[in-house]
Amino acid sequence: MNPLPPLGRATRVARDDGAQLWRLPAADASVRSWLEWMGQQGIGGFVASGEDAEGVWLLRRFRGVPVADWMHSLAGPLFWRDAALALHNLALRLAECEERSVFPGAIHPHNLLVCIDDRAIELVADAWVAGIVGGVPEQDSGRSLSSRWMAPEQTGGAHSDFASNRYVLGLLLYTLLAGQHPFGGMGLRLALEQARRGAPPMREAVATTLPPGLQSLCLQLLEAMPSSRPASARETADRLGEFLVERPIEAGLRTIYASAAALGEPAAPVASAPRRSPPRTSPRPTSAWPRRLGSLAVTVLPLTIGTAAGIVAMSRAPTSATDAASGSATGVSVPARPPLTPEHTTAEQCAS
């Protein structure tokens, strides 16, 4: 481990794994808790802490790379959803600071660290950390304090504040979306004059690829007057978050792909596991006539049955009024009775 210069009440050593071990007096137990909690929010970098016989200890470790290096590695504009996700994470960190009246210092690409995997951005916040432990923040390099990453009021001599940090957030968003700084290619004087008028719109080739409203939000963050920018980092985070919500058409496509996969019909070719059909012993008919004959049978068969039933019913109907009166329609034969005579008539017959 390599000793580092002390900072206020803190002594520091650099470990071989890249982390820093800080030690504070035992009376700074509340400071320890506060630094660790802010570290969990992505501010300050403190990931663990505790107390031992020597007093309070804290472990400071960052997992990302400087945003400046990340932007330099990009070959052109970043896909808008990735840019919005990264700056949404940054806006959430700034919102935590604003809502707790914790000013992390002026932000710029060299004191912001991004995790490439999930686009999470951490605030180094050296100025705030130094104030907590009673030290003086280390001076930034001249490159990091370039006017390219300052709000117009800062170049005019004003102190950094929450509004100027939101302006820098807009600079980062514009640079990621457009693939270039909004005032890139301009001389210092021209760039300062343009910044006081506001950032220029993005070129059409970029603007047409963005969802409606994203460029407007970016340009509003770059308004020269602080009062014209979004009122808070929380508002900025909420508005950026709206672009990250899955749209209905995207959700519909996702459902279709999932349904197709469940039915065994992939929506897109899968190179790793091609599907093979079993061999067929006989070719399947490709003609449409079997389907047509089936439809014709469904239509004609009921008509044929109805016609046959009608013919049978007509064959059983009475042929004349006389037949109907005599009961021939029912097919019952009634024998004839002999005429009644006095010689052959019985008492029972007379009674009937």
mmCIF file of C-alpha atoms in Angstrom:
data_model
loop_
_atom_site.group_PDB
_atom_site.id
_atom_site.type_symbol
_atom_site.label_atom_id
_atom_site.label_comp_id
_atom_site.label_asym_id
_atom_site.label_seq_id
_atom_site.Cartn_x
_atom_site.Cartn_y
_atom_site.Cartn_z
ATOM 1 C CA MET A 1 0.000 0.000 0.000
ATOM 2 C CA ASN A 2 1.177 3.488 -0.873
ATOM 3 C CA PRO A 3 0.556 6.422 1.485
ATOM 4 C CA LEU A 4 -1.331 9.416 0.077
ATOM 5 C CA PRO A 5 -1.212 13.005 1.357
ATOM 6 C CA PRO A 6 -3.581 13.519 4.298
ATOM 7 C CA LEU A 7 -6.797 15.429 3.666
ATOM 8 C CA GLY A 8 -8.085 17.335 6.665
ATOM 9 C CA ARG A 9 -8.670 14.845 9.490
ATOM 10 C CA ALA A 10 -8.334 11.880 7.137
ATOM 11 C CA THR A 11 -5.234 9.806 6.526
ATOM 12 C CA ARG A 12 -5.234 7.834 3.277
ATOM 13 C CA VAL A 13 -3.388 4.948 1.650
ATOM 14 C CA ALA A 14 -3.735 3.566 -1.859
ATOM 15 C CA ARG A 15 -4.203 -0.193 -1.958
ATOM 16 C CA ASP A 16 -2.845 -2.487 -4.641
ATOM 17 C CA ASP A 17 -6.360 -3.201 -5.960
ATOM 18 C CA GLY A 18 -6.933 0.483 -6.789
ATOM 19 C CA ALA A 19 -9.111 1.271 -3.770
ATOM 20 C CA GLN A 20 -8.238 3.807 -1.063
ATOM 21 C CA LEU A 21 -8.371 3.166 2.681
ATOM 22 C CA TRP A 22 -9.301 6.252 4.670
ATOM 23 C CA ARG A 23 -9.024 6.622 8.443
ATOM 24 C CA LEU A 24 -10.713 9.208 10.643
ATOM 25 C CA PRO A 25 -10.764 9.814 14.415
ATOM 26 C CA ALA A 26 -13.303 7.823 16.438
ATOM 27 C CA ALA A 27 -15.297 11.037 16.984
ATOM 28 C CA ASP A 28 -16.169 11.046 13.249
ATOM 29 C CA ALA A 29 -18.543 8.056 13.458
ATOM 30 C CA SER A 30 -21.430 10.162 12.140
ATOM 31 C CA VAL A 31 -19.258 11.364 9.251
ATOM 32 C CA ARG A 32 -18.499 7.742 8.417
ATOM 33 C CA SER A 33 -22.196 6.867 8.167
ATOM 34 C CA TRP A 34 -22.936 9.931 6.041
ATOM 35 C CA LEU A 35 -20.101 9.253 3.581
ATOM 36 C CA GLU A 36 -21.035 5.598 3.200
ATOM 37 C CA TRP A 37 -24.705 6.399 2.636
ATOM 38 C CA MET A 38 -23.869 8.941 -0.064
ATOM 39 C CA GLY A 39 -21.506 6.423 -1.613
ATOM 40 C CA GLN A 40 -24.406 4.016 -1.981
ATOM 41 C CA GLN A 41 -26.183 6.729 -3.989
ATOM 42 C CA GLY A 42 -23.253 6.936 -6.391
ATOM 43 C CA ILE A 43 -21.747 10.070 -4.822
ATOM 44 C CA GLY A 44 -18.247 10.142 -3.330
ATOM 45 C CA GLY A 45 -17.232 6.547 -3.980
ATOM 46 C CA PHE A 46 -17.267 5.197 -0.400
ATOM 47 C CA VAL A 47 -18.479 1.592 -0.532
ATOM 48 C CA ALA A 48 -17.757 0.245 2.983
ATOM 49 C CA SER A 49 -16.883 1.506 6.441
ATOM 50 C CA GLY A 50 -16.454 0.438 10.049
ATOM 51 C CA GLU A 51 -14.712 1.076 13.349
ATOM 52 C CA ASP A 52 -11.771 -0.641 14.989
ATOM 53 C CA ALA A 53 -9.182 0.051 17.674
ATOM 54 C CA GLU A 54 -7.606 2.795 15.539
ATOM 55 C CA GLY A 55 -10.862 4.648 14.994
ATOM 56 C CA VAL A 56 -13.054 4.978 11.881
ATOM 57 C CA TRP A 57 -12.110 3.481 8.525
ATOM 58 C CA LEU A 58 -13.705 3.856 5.076
ATOM 59 C CA LEU A 59 -13.037 2.131 1.772
ATOM 60 C CA ARG A 60 -13.283 4.296 -1.344
ATOM 61 C CA ARG A 61 -13.501 2.589 -4.726
ATOM 62 C CA PHE A 62 -14.863 3.620 -8.129
ATOM 63 C CA ARG A 63 -15.858 1.067 -10.726
ATOM 64 C CA GLY A 64 -16.201 3.235 -13.836
ATOM 65 C CA VAL A 65 -13.967 5.045 -16.286
ATOM 66 C CA PRO A 66 -13.856 8.819 -16.750
ATOM 67 C CA VAL A 67 -16.649 10.091 -18.951
ATOM 68 C CA ALA A 68 -14.044 12.066 -20.913
ATOM 69 C CA ASP A 69 -12.273 8.828 -21.904
ATOM 70 C CA TRP A 70 -15.578 7.139 -22.726
ATOM 71 C CA MET A 71 -16.702 9.951 -25.039
ATOM 72 C CA HIS A 72 -13.311 10.013 -26.701
ATOM 73 C CA SER A 73 -13.643 6.297 -27.509
ATOM 74 C CA LEU A 74 -16.998 6.736 -29.248
ATOM 75 C CA ALA A 75 -16.845 6.841 -33.023
ATOM 76 C CA GLY A 76 -19.667 9.294 -33.605
ATOM 77 C CA PRO A 77 -23.097 9.775 -32.047
ATOM 78 C CA LEU A 78 -24.249 7.380 -29.365
ATOM 79 C CA PHE A 79 -27.616 5.674 -29.782
ATOM 80 C CA TRP A 80 -30.119 8.036 -28.194
ATOM 81 C CA ARG A 81 -31.479 5.486 -25.709
ATOM 82 C CA ASP A 82 -27.991 4.771 -24.331
ATOM 83 C CA ALA A 83 -27.270 8.492 -24.056
ATOM 84 C CA ALA A 84 -30.590 9.167 -22.319
ATOM 85 C CA LEU A 85 -29.979 6.279 -19.900
ATOM 86 C CA ALA A 86 -26.524 7.525 -18.918
ATOM 87 C CA LEU A 87 -27.649 11.120 -18.395
ATOM 88 C CA HIS A 88 -30.794 9.960 -16.592
ATOM 89 C CA ASN A 89 -28.514 8.214 -14.085
ATOM 90 C CA LEU A 90 -26.443 11.378 -13.730
ATOM 91 C CA ALA A 91 -29.559 13.497 -13.224
ATOM 92 C CA LEU A 92 -30.668 11.162 -10.426
ATOM 93 C CA ARG A 93 -27.322 11.639 -8.665
ATOM 94 C CA LEU A 94 -27.602 15.410 -8.992
ATOM 95 C CA ALA A 95 -31.180 15.261 -7.697
ATOM 96 C CA GLU A 96 -29.976 13.469 -4.550
ATOM 97 C CA CYS A 97 -27.468 16.277 -3.994
ATOM 98 C CA GLU A 98 -29.963 19.081 -4.618
ATOM 99 C CA GLU A 99 -32.622 17.615 -2.344
ATOM 100 C CA ARG A 100 -30.100 17.263 0.516
ATOM 101 C CA SER A 101 -28.380 20.608 -0.111
ATOM 102 C CA VAL A 102 -25.131 18.820 -0.886
ATOM 103 C CA PHE A 103 -23.173 20.614 -3.590
ATOM 104 C CA PRO A 104 -20.751 18.078 -5.095
ATOM 105 C CA GLY A 105 -18.652 20.713 -6.819
ATOM 106 C CA ALA A 106 -18.631 21.694 -10.479
ATOM 107 C CA ILE A 107 -19.077 18.590 -12.616
ATOM 108 C CA HIS A 108 -17.202 17.940 -15.851
ATOM 109 C CA PRO A 109 -16.231 14.868 -17.899
ATOM 110 C CA HIS A 110 -13.072 14.276 -15.849
ATOM 111 C CA ASN A 111 -14.721 13.964 -12.425
ATOM 112 C CA LEU A 112 -17.621 11.799 -13.611
ATOM 113 C CA LEU A 113 -17.132 8.048 -13.957
ATOM 114 C CA VAL A 114 -19.329 5.827 -16.128
ATOM 115 C CA CYS A 115 -19.799 2.066 -15.904
ATOM 116 C CA ILE A 116 -19.937 0.892 -19.504
ATOM 117 C CA ASP A 117 -22.123 -2.137 -18.726
ATOM 118 C CA ASP A 118 -25.157 -0.380 -17.256
ATOM 119 C CA ARG A 119 -24.417 3.282 -18.094
ATOM 120 C CA ALA A 120 -24.400 4.169 -14.370
ATOM 121 C CA ILE A 121 -22.530 7.406 -13.666
ATOM 122 C CA GLU A 122 -20.783 8.152 -10.360
ATOM 123 C CA LEU A 123 -19.876 11.565 -9.003
ATOM 124 C CA VAL A 124 -16.341 11.761 -7.632
ATOM 125 C CA ALA A 125 -17.413 14.835 -5.590
ATOM 126 C CA ASP A 126 -13.926 15.549 -4.273
ATOM 127 C CA ALA A 127 -14.870 19.102 -3.261
ATOM 128 C CA TRP A 128 -17.756 17.906 -1.080
ATOM 129 C CA VAL A 129 -15.746 15.049 0.448
ATOM 130 C CA ALA A 130 -12.887 17.404 1.307
ATOM 131 C CA GLY A 131 -15.279 19.754 3.063
ATOM 132 C CA ILE A 132 -16.771 16.910 5.105
ATOM 133 C CA VAL A 133 -13.393 15.843 6.498
ATOM 134 C CA GLY A 134 -12.135 19.387 7.033
ATOM 135 C CA GLY A 135 -9.738 19.558 4.113
ATOM 136 C CA VAL A 136 -9.169 21.742 1.084
ATOM 137 C CA PRO A 137 -10.154 20.162 -2.248
ATOM 138 C CA GLU A 138 -7.362 19.408 -4.620
ATOM 139 C CA GLN A 139 -7.165 21.734 -7.609
ATOM 140 C CA ASP A 140 -8.514 20.408 -10.894
ATOM 141 C CA SER A 141 -6.295 20.348 -13.910
ATOM 142 C CA GLY A 142 -6.499 23.185 -16.379
ATOM 143 C CA ARG A 143 -7.949 20.789 -18.966
ATOM 144 C CA SER A 144 -10.921 19.896 -16.748
ATOM 145 C CA LEU A 145 -11.609 23.574 -16.026
ATOM 146 C CA SER A 146 -11.826 24.397 -19.746
ATOM 147 C CA SER A 147 -14.579 26.845 -20.626
ATOM 148 C CA ARG A 148 -15.937 24.151 -22.946
ATOM 149 C CA TRP A 149 -17.525 22.566 -19.866
ATOM 150 C CA MET A 150 -18.707 25.715 -18.107
ATOM 151 C CA ALA A 151 -22.054 27.459 -18.069
ATOM 152 C CA PRO A 152 -22.145 31.009 -19.488
ATOM 153 C CA GLU A 153 -22.504 32.505 -16.007
ATOM 154 C CA GLN A 154 -19.357 30.672 -14.882
ATOM 155 C CA THR A 155 -17.303 32.113 -17.724
ATOM 156 C CA GLY A 156 -18.569 35.509 -16.575
ATOM 157 C CA GLY A 157 -17.127 34.976 -13.093
ATOM 158 C CA ALA A 158 -20.099 33.482 -11.208
ATOM 159 C CA HIS A 159 -19.617 30.584 -8.798
ATOM 160 C CA SER A 160 -20.694 27.076 -9.716
ATOM 161 C CA ASP A 161 -24.066 25.959 -8.416
ATOM 162 C CA PHE A 162 -26.805 23.430 -9.077
ATOM 163 C CA ALA A 163 -28.046 25.325 -12.172
ATOM 164 C CA SER A 164 -24.594 25.388 -13.752
ATOM 165 C CA ASN A 165 -24.269 21.640 -13.171
ATOM 166 C CA ARG A 166 -27.542 21.110 -15.022
ATOM 167 C CA TYR A 167 -26.065 23.125 -17.897
ATOM 168 C CA VAL A 168 -23.059 20.798 -18.007
ATOM 169 C CA LEU A 169 -25.468 17.855 -18.032
ATOM 170 C CA GLY A 170 -26.967 19.398 -21.167
ATOM 171 C CA LEU A 171 -23.504 19.728 -22.727
ATOM 172 C CA LEU A 172 -22.857 16.044 -22.100
ATOM 173 C CA LEU A 173 -26.231 15.018 -23.515
ATOM 174 C CA TYR A 174 -25.733 17.116 -26.650
ATOM 175 C CA THR A 175 -22.215 15.745 -27.196
ATOM 176 C CA LEU A 176 -23.343 12.121 -26.845
ATOM 177 C CA LEU A 177 -26.360 12.534 -29.126
ATOM 178 C CA ALA A 178 -24.694 14.625 -31.835
ATOM 179 C CA GLY A 179 -21.220 13.101 -31.641
ATOM 180 C CA GLN A 180 -19.667 16.528 -31.157
ATOM 181 C CA HIS A 181 -19.627 19.400 -28.670
ATOM 182 C CA PRO A 182 -22.331 22.012 -29.396
ATOM 183 C CA PHE A 183 -19.639 24.672 -29.762
ATOM 184 C CA GLY A 184 -16.985 22.437 -31.253
ATOM 185 C CA GLY A 185 -14.876 23.845 -34.059
ATOM 186 C CA MET A 186 -15.405 27.444 -32.907
ATOM 187 C CA GLY A 187 -12.753 29.722 -31.542
ATOM 188 C CA LEU A 188 -12.909 30.692 -27.872
ATOM 189 C CA ARG A 189 -14.516 34.096 -28.461
ATOM 190 C CA LEU A 190 -17.080 32.788 -30.952
ATOM 191 C CA ALA A 191 -17.913 29.842 -28.688
ATOM 192 C CA LEU A 192 -18.546 32.145 -25.713
ATOM 193 C CA GLU A 193 -20.744 34.418 -27.810
ATOM 194 C CA GLN A 194 -22.731 31.453 -29.135
ATOM 195 C CA ALA A 195 -23.165 30.055 -25.617
ATOM 196 C CA ARG A 196 -24.732 33.346 -24.498
ATOM 197 C CA ARG A 197 -27.278 32.979 -27.330
ATOM 198 C CA GLY A 198 -27.938 29.292 -26.713
ATOM 199 C CA ALA A 199 -26.781 26.095 -28.361
ATOM 200 C CA PRO A 200 -27.460 25.585 -32.082
ATOM 201 C CA PRO A 201 -29.898 22.826 -33.119
ATOM 202 C CA MET A 202 -28.380 19.485 -34.017
ATOM 203 C CA ARG A 203 -27.832 18.695 -37.656
ATOM 204 C CA GLU A 204 -30.812 17.156 -39.402
ATOM 205 C CA ALA A 205 -29.175 13.760 -39.890
ATOM 206 C CA VAL A 206 -29.028 13.411 -36.098
ATOM 207 C CA ALA A 207 -32.232 15.206 -35.138
ATOM 208 C CA THR A 208 -34.403 12.932 -37.296
ATOM 209 C CA THR A 209 -33.209 9.873 -35.369
ATOM 210 C CA LEU A 210 -34.286 11.247 -31.972
ATOM 211 C CA PRO A 211 -37.692 10.775 -30.343
ATOM 212 C CA PRO A 212 -39.851 13.909 -30.299
ATOM 213 C CA GLY A 213 -38.944 16.214 -27.434
ATOM 214 C CA LEU A 214 -35.456 14.923 -26.656
ATOM 215 C CA GLN A 215 -33.625 17.638 -28.600
ATOM 216 C CA SER A 216 -35.923 20.271 -27.081
ATOM 217 C CA LEU A 217 -35.004 19.128 -23.577
ATOM 218 C CA CYS A 218 -31.314 19.169 -24.467
ATOM 219 C CA LEU A 219 -31.513 22.713 -25.841
ATOM 220 C CA GLN A 220 -33.492 23.862 -22.809
ATOM 221 C CA LEU A 221 -30.713 22.585 -20.526
ATOM 222 C CA LEU A 222 -28.337 24.749 -22.574
ATOM 223 C CA GLU A 223 -30.288 27.961 -22.187
ATOM 224 C CA ALA A 224 -27.997 30.875 -21.341
ATOM 225 C CA MET A 225 -30.276 32.113 -18.557
ATOM 226 C CA PRO A 226 -30.352 29.730 -15.562
ATOM 227 C CA SER A 227 -34.033 30.531 -14.953
ATOM 228 C CA SER A 228 -34.896 29.188 -18.415
ATOM 229 C CA ARG A 229 -33.424 25.762 -17.722
ATOM 230 C CA PRO A 230 -35.348 22.936 -16.022
ATOM 231 C CA ALA A 231 -36.035 23.983 -12.449
ATOM 232 C CA SER A 232 -34.315 21.000 -10.830
ATOM 233 C CA ALA A 233 -32.321 17.879 -11.513
ATOM 234 C CA ARG A 234 -35.338 15.835 -10.423
ATOM 235 C CA GLU A 235 -37.436 17.402 -13.174
ATOM 236 C CA THR A 236 -34.651 16.682 -15.645
ATOM 237 C CA ALA A 237 -34.446 13.052 -14.510
ATOM 238 C CA ASP A 238 -38.218 12.631 -14.805
ATOM 239 C CA ARG A 239 -38.283 14.030 -18.315
ATOM 240 C CA LEU A 240 -35.374 11.868 -19.422
ATOM 241 C CA GLY A 241 -37.054 8.870 -17.837
ATOM 242 C CA GLU A 242 -40.106 9.373 -20.033
ATOM 243 C CA PHE A 243 -38.011 8.616 -23.112
ATOM 244 C CA LEU A 244 -36.843 5.354 -21.544
ATOM 245 C CA VAL A 245 -40.370 4.036 -20.980
ATOM 246 C CA GLU A 246 -41.231 1.342 -23.487
ATOM 247 C CA ARG A 247 -43.687 2.623 -26.068
ATOM 248 C CA PRO A 248 -46.905 0.631 -26.814
ATOM 249 C CA ILE A 249 -45.668 -0.377 -30.266
ATOM 250 C CA GLU A 250 -42.400 -1.634 -28.774
ATOM 251 C CA ALA A 251 -44.289 -3.571 -26.126
ATOM 252 C CA GLY A 252 -46.521 -5.041 -28.840
ATOM 253 C CA LEU A 253 -43.573 -6.218 -30.895
ATOM 254 C CA ARG A 254 -42.003 -7.725 -27.790
ATOM 255 C CA THR A 255 -45.226 -9.651 -27.107
ATOM 256 C CA ILE A 256 -45.362 -10.911 -30.696
ATOM 257 C CA TYR A 257 -41.777 -12.151 -30.523
ATOM 258 C CA ALA A 258 -42.450 -13.873 -27.194
ATOM 259 C CA SER A 259 -45.607 -15.547 -28.543
ATOM 260 C CA ALA A 260 -43.816 -16.731 -31.659
ATOM 261 C CA ALA A 261 -41.046 -18.217 -29.552
ATOM 262 C CA ALA A 262 -43.579 -19.993 -27.314
ATOM 263 C CA LEU A 263 -45.189 -21.568 -30.398
ATOM 264 C CA GLY A 264 -41.847 -22.749 -31.661
ATOM 265 C CA GLU A 265 -41.699 -20.228 -34.487
ATOM 266 C CA PRO A 266 -38.754 -17.872 -33.921
ATOM 267 C CA ALA A 267 -39.356 -14.311 -35.066
ATOM 268 C CA ALA A 268 -35.786 -14.032 -36.341
ATOM 269 C CA PRO A 269 -33.242 -16.597 -37.545
ATOM 270 C CA VAL A 270 -31.273 -18.213 -34.750
ATOM 271 C CA ALA A 271 -27.789 -19.038 -35.933
ATOM 272 C CA SER A 272 -26.782 -21.198 -32.963
ATOM 273 C CA ALA A 273 -29.628 -23.750 -33.129
ATOM 274 C CA PRO A 274 -31.163 -24.214 -36.606
ATOM 275 C CA ARG A 275 -34.450 -26.091 -36.684
ATOM 276 C CA ARG A 276 -34.803 -29.104 -38.940
ATOM 277 C CA SER A 277 -38.053 -30.629 -40.148
ATOM 278 C CA PRO A 278 -38.448 -34.446 -40.058
ATOM 279 C CA PRO A 279 -38.246 -36.246 -43.430
ATOM 280 C CA ARG A 280 -41.567 -36.686 -45.229
ATOM 281 C CA THR A 281 -42.573 -39.987 -46.835
ATOM 282 C CA SER A 282 -44.893 -38.362 -49.323
ATOM 283 C CA PRO A 283 -45.230 -34.813 -50.591
ATOM 284 C CA ARG A 284 -48.037 -32.732 -49.216
ATOM 285 C CA PRO A 285 -50.560 -31.430 -51.734
ATOM 286 C CA THR A 286 -49.870 -27.887 -52.664
ATOM 287 C CA SER A 287 -53.067 -27.365 -54.643
ATOM 288 C CA ALA A 288 -55.923 -25.346 -53.201
ATOM 289 C CA TRP A 289 -58.580 -27.737 -54.658
ATOM 290 C CA PRO A 290 -58.890 -29.897 -51.486
ATOM 291 C CA ARG A 291 -59.822 -26.827 -49.474
ATOM 292 C CA ARG A 292 -62.269 -25.711 -52.164
ATOM 293 C CA LEU A 293 -63.956 -29.131 -52.329
ATOM 294 C CA GLY A 294 -64.290 -29.165 -48.561
ATOM 295 C CA SER A 295 -65.994 -25.763 -48.600
ATOM 296 C CA LEU A 296 -68.294 -26.903 -51.442
ATOM 297 C CA ALA A 297 -69.290 -30.041 -49.530
ATOM 298 C CA VAL A 298 -70.174 -28.013 -46.462
ATOM 299 C CA THR A 299 -72.467 -25.844 -48.594
ATOM 300 C CA VAL A 300 -74.095 -28.513 -50.845
ATOM 301 C CA LEU A 301 -74.612 -31.331 -48.320
ATOM 302 C CA PRO A 302 -77.275 -29.548 -46.216
ATOM 303 C CA LEU A 303 -79.151 -28.597 -49.404
ATOM 304 C CA THR A 304 -79.099 -32.201 -50.644
ATOM 305 C CA ILE A 305 -80.373 -33.602 -47.350
ATOM 306 C CA GLY A 306 -83.154 -31.011 -47.214
ATOM 307 C CA THR A 307 -84.280 -31.797 -50.767
ATOM 308 C CA ALA A 308 -84.425 -35.552 -50.077
ATOM 309 C CA ALA A 309 -86.467 -35.016 -46.924
ATOM 310 C CA GLY A 310 -88.925 -32.889 -48.860
ATOM 311 C CA ILE A 311 -89.413 -35.547 -51.514
ATOM 312 C CA VAL A 312 -90.145 -38.231 -48.894
ATOM 313 C CA ALA A 313 -92.676 -36.004 -47.178
ATOM 314 C CA MET A 314 -94.467 -35.253 -50.436
ATOM 315 C CA SER A 315 -94.682 -38.957 -51.323
ATOM 316 C CA ARG A 316 -96.559 -39.604 -48.058
ATOM 317 C CA ALA A 317 -99.054 -36.750 -48.457
ATOM 318 C CA PRO A 318 -102.755 -37.510 -49.335
ATOM 319 C CA THR A 319 -103.512 -37.495 -53.109
ATOM 320 C CA SER A 320 -107.152 -36.279 -52.907
ATOM 321 C CA ALA A 321 -109.780 -34.906 -50.569
ATOM 322 C CA THR A 322 -111.645 -38.217 -50.669
ATOM 323 C CA ASP A 323 -108.569 -40.117 -49.512
ATOM 324 C CA ALA A 324 -108.037 -37.639 -46.750
ATOM 325 C CA ALA A 325 -111.649 -37.972 -45.574
ATOM 326 C CA SER A 326 -111.577 -41.763 -45.654
ATOM 327 C CA GLY A 327 -108.406 -41.868 -43.621
ATOM 328 C CA SER A 328 -106.176 -43.262 -46.327
ATOM 329 C CA ALA A 329 -103.502 -40.810 -45.308
ATOM 330 C CA THR A 330 -102.985 -42.796 -42.123
ATOM 331 C CA GLY A 331 -102.951 -46.182 -43.880
ATOM 332 C CA VAL A 332 -105.637 -47.779 -41.459
ATOM 333 C CA SER A 333 -108.210 -50.232 -43.075
ATOM 334 C CA VAL A 334 -111.805 -50.069 -41.644
ATOM 335 C CA PRO A 335 -113.898 -53.263 -42.412
ATOM 336 C CA ALA A 336 -117.455 -52.801 -43.785
ATOM 337 C CA ARG A 337 -120.423 -53.681 -41.511
ATOM 338 C CA PRO A 338 -123.338 -55.798 -42.876
ATOM 339 C CA PRO A 339 -126.716 -54.081 -43.043
ATOM 340 C CA LEU A 340 -128.951 -54.500 -40.029
ATOM 341 C CA THR A 341 -132.013 -56.839 -40.502
ATOM 342 C CA PRO A 342 -134.638 -57.962 -38.008
ATOM 343 C CA GLU A 343 -133.583 -61.586 -38.370
ATOM 344 C CA HIS A 344 -129.888 -61.033 -37.617
ATOM 345 C CA THR A 345 -130.042 -58.138 -35.217
ATOM 346 C CA THR A 346 -129.067 -58.664 -31.570
ATOM 347 C CA ALA A 347 -129.847 -56.590 -28.509
ATOM 348 C CA GLU A 348 -126.241 -55.429 -28.295
ATOM 349 C CA GLN A 349 -126.330 -54.198 -31.899
ATOM 350 C CA CYS A 350 -129.552 -52.272 -31.281
ATOM 351 C CA ALA A 351 -127.991 -50.647 -28.246
ATOM 352 C CA SER A 352 -125.015 -49.532 -30.342
#
